[in-house]
PDB file of C-alpha atoms in Angstrom:
ATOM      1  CA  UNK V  14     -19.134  29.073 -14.479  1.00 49.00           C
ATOM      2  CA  UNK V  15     -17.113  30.254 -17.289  1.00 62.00           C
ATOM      3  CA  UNK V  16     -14.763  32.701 -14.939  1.00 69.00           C
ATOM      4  CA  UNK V  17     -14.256  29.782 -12.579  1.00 71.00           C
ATOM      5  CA  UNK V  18     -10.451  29.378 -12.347  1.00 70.00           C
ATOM      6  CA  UNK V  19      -9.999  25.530 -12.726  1.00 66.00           C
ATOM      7  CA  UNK V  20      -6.465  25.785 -11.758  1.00 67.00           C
ATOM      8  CA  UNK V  21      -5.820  28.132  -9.145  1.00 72.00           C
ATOM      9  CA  UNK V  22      -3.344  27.606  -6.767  1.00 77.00           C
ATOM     10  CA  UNK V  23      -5.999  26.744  -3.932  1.00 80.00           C
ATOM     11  CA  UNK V  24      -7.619  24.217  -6.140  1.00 77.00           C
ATOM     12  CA  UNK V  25      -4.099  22.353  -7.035  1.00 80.00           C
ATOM     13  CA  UNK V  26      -3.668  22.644  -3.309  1.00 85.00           C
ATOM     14  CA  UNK V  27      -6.505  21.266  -1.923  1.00 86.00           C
ATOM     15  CA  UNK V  28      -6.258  18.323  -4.732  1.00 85.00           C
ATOM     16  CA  UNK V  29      -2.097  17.803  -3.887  1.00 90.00           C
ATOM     17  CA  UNK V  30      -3.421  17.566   0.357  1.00 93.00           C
ATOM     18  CA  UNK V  31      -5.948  15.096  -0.476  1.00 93.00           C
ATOM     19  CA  UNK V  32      -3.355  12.877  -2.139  1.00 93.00           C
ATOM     20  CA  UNK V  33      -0.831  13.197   0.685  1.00 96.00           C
ATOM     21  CA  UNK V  34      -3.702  12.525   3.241  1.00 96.00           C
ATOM     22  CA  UNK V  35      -4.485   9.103   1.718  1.00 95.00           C
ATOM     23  CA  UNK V  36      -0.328   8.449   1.171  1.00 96.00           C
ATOM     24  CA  UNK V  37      -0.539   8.878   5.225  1.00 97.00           C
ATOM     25  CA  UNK V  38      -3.496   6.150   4.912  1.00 97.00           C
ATOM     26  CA  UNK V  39      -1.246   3.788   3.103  1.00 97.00           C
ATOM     27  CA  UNK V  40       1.835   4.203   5.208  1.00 97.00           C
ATOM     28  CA  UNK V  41      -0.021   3.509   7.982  1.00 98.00           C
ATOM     29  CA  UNK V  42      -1.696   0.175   6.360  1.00 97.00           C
ATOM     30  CA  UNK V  43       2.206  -0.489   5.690  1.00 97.00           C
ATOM     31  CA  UNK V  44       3.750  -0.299   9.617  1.00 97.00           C
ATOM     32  CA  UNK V  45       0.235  -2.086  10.784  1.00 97.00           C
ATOM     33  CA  UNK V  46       1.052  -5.180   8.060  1.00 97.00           C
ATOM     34  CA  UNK V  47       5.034  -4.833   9.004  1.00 97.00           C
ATOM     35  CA  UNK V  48       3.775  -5.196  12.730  1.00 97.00           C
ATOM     36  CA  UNK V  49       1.807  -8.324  11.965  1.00 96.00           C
ATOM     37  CA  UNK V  50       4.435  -9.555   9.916  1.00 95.00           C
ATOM     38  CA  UNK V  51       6.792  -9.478  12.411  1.00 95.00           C
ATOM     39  CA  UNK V  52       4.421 -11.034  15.341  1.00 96.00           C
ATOM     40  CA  UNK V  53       3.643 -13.730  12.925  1.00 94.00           C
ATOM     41  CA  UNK V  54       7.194 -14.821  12.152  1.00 93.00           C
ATOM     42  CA  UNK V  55       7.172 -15.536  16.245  1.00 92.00           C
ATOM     43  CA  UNK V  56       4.403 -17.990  16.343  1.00 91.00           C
ATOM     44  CA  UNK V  57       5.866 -21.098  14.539  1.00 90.00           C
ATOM     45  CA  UNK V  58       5.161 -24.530  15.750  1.00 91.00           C
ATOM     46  CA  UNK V  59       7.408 -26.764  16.593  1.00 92.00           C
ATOM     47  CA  UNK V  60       6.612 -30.352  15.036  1.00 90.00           C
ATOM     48  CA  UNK V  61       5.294 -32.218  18.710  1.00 89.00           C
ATOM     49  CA  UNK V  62       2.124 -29.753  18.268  1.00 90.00           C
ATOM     50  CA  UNK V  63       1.314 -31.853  15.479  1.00 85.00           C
ATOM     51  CA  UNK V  64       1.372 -35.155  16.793  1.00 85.00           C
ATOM     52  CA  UNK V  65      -1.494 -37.030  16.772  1.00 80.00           C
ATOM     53  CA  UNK V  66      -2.860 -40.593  16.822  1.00 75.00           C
ATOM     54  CA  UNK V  67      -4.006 -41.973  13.146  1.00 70.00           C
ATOM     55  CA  UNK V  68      -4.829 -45.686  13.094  1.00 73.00           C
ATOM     56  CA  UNK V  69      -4.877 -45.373   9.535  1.00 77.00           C
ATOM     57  CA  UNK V  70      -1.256 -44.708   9.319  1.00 72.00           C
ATOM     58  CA  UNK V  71      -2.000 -41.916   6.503  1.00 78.00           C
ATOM     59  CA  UNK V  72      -1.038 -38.915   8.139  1.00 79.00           C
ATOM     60  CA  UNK V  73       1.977 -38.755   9.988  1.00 85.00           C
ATOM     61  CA  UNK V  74       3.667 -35.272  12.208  1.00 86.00           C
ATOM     62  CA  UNK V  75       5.923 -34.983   9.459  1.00 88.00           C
ATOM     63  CA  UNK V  76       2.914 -34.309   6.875  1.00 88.00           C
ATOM     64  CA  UNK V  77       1.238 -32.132   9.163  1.00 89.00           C
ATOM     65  CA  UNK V  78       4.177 -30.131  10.044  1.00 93.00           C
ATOM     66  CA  UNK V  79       5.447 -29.703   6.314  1.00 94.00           C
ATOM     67  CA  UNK V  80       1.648 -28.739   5.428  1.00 93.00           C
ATOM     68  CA  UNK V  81       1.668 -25.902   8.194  1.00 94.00           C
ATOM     69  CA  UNK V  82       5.325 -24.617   7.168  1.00 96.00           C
ATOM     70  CA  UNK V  83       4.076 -24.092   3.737  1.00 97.00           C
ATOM     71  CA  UNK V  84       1.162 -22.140   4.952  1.00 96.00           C
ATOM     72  CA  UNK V  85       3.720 -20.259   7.065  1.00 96.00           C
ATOM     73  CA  UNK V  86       6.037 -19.376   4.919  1.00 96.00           C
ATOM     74  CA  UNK V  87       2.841 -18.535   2.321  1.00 97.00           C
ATOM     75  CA  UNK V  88       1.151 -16.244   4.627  1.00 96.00           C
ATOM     76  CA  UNK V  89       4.737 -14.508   6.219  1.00 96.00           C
ATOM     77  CA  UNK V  90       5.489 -13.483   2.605  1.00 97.00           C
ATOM     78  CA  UNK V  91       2.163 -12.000   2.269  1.00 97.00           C
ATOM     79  CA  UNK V  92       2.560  -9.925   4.835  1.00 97.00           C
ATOM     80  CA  UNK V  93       5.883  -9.106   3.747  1.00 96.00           C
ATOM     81  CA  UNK V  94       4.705  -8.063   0.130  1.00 98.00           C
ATOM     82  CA  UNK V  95       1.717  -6.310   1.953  1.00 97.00           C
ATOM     83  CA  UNK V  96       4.303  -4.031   3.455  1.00 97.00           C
ATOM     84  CA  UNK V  97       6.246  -2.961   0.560  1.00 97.00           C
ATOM     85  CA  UNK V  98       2.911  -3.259  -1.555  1.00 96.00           C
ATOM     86  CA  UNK V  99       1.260  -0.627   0.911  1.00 97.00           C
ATOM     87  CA  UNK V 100       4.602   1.347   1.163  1.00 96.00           C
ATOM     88  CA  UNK V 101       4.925   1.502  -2.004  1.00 95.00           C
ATOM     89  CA  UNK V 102       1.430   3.070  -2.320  1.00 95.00           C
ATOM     90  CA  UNK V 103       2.018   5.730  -0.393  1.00 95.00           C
ATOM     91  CA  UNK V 104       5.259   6.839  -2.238  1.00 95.00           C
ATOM     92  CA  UNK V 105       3.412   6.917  -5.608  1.00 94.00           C
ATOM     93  CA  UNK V 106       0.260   8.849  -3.953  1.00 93.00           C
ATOM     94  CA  UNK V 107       3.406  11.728  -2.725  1.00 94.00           C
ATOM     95  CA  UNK V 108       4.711  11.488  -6.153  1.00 92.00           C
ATOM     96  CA  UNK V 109       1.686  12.148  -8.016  1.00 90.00           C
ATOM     97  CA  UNK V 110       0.709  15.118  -5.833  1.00 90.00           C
ATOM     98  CA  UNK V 111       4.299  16.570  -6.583  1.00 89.00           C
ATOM     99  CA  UNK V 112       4.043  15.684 -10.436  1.00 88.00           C
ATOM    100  CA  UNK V 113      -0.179  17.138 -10.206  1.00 83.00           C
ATOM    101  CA  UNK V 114       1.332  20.391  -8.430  1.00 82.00           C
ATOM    102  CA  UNK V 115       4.139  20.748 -11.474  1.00 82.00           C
ATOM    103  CA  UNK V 116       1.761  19.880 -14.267  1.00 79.00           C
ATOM    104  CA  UNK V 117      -1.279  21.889 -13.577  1.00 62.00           C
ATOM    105  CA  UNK V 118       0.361  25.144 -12.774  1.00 60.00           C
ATOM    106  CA  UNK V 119       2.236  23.967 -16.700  1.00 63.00           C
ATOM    107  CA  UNK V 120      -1.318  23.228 -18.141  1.00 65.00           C
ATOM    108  CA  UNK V 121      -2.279  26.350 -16.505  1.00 57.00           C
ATOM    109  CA  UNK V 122       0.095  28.647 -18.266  1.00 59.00           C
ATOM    110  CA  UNK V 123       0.097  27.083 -20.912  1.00 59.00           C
ATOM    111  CA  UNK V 124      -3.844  27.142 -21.316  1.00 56.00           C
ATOM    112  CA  UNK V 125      -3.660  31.151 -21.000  1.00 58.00           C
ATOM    113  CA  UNK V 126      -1.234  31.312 -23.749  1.00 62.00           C
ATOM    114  CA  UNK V 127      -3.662  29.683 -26.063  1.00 60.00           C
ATOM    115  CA  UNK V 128      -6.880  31.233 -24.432  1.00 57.00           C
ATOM    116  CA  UNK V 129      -5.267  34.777 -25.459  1.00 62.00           C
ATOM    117  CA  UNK V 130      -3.702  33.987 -28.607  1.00 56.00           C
TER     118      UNK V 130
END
């Protein structure tokens, strides 16, 4: 095992595809959330979906309505934040197969330097 070469170029390659694979994964987890997102910011109710009949007098539209915008707005933001979260993802995964690419072949080199000194 001691002639195995850790860092060949096939081995940084297949390690640098892998991370780009799963950066695919994420951007795709990204348009699916920006899809619901968007779908979601269509289905808002207006406030005579919420009127009921209370004899108690407690709850009134107005509550119920203001309780379901908060949830609304909540759950919109989510899915906005899953986007960019997701997004976001992705773009580091890229990065770090571009930085692993650049460092190993450097570790490489510089690994046979010492190995020979």
């Amino acid at each position: 095992m001691g002639d195995y070469n850790w860092f060949s170029h096939q081995n940084i390659e297949v390690a640098a595809d892998g991370m780009r694979d799963e950066a695919k994964k994420w951007y795709r987890f990204s348009d699916d959330v920006t899809a619901v997102s968007s779908v979601a910011q269509s289905l808002n109710l207006e406030a005579s979906a919420f009127a009921v009949t209370d004899i108690s007098g407690v709850v009134s539209t107005f509550d119920l309505k203001a309780g379901y915008d908060k949830m609304y707005e909540w759950l919109n933001a989510l899915f906005q934040q899953a986007a960019t979260e997701f997004e976001g993802m992705g773009k580091a995964l890229v990065k770090n197969a571009e930085w692993y690419e650049r460092s190993d072949a450097d570790s490489a080199q510089n690994f046979d330097q010492i190995a020979t000194s």
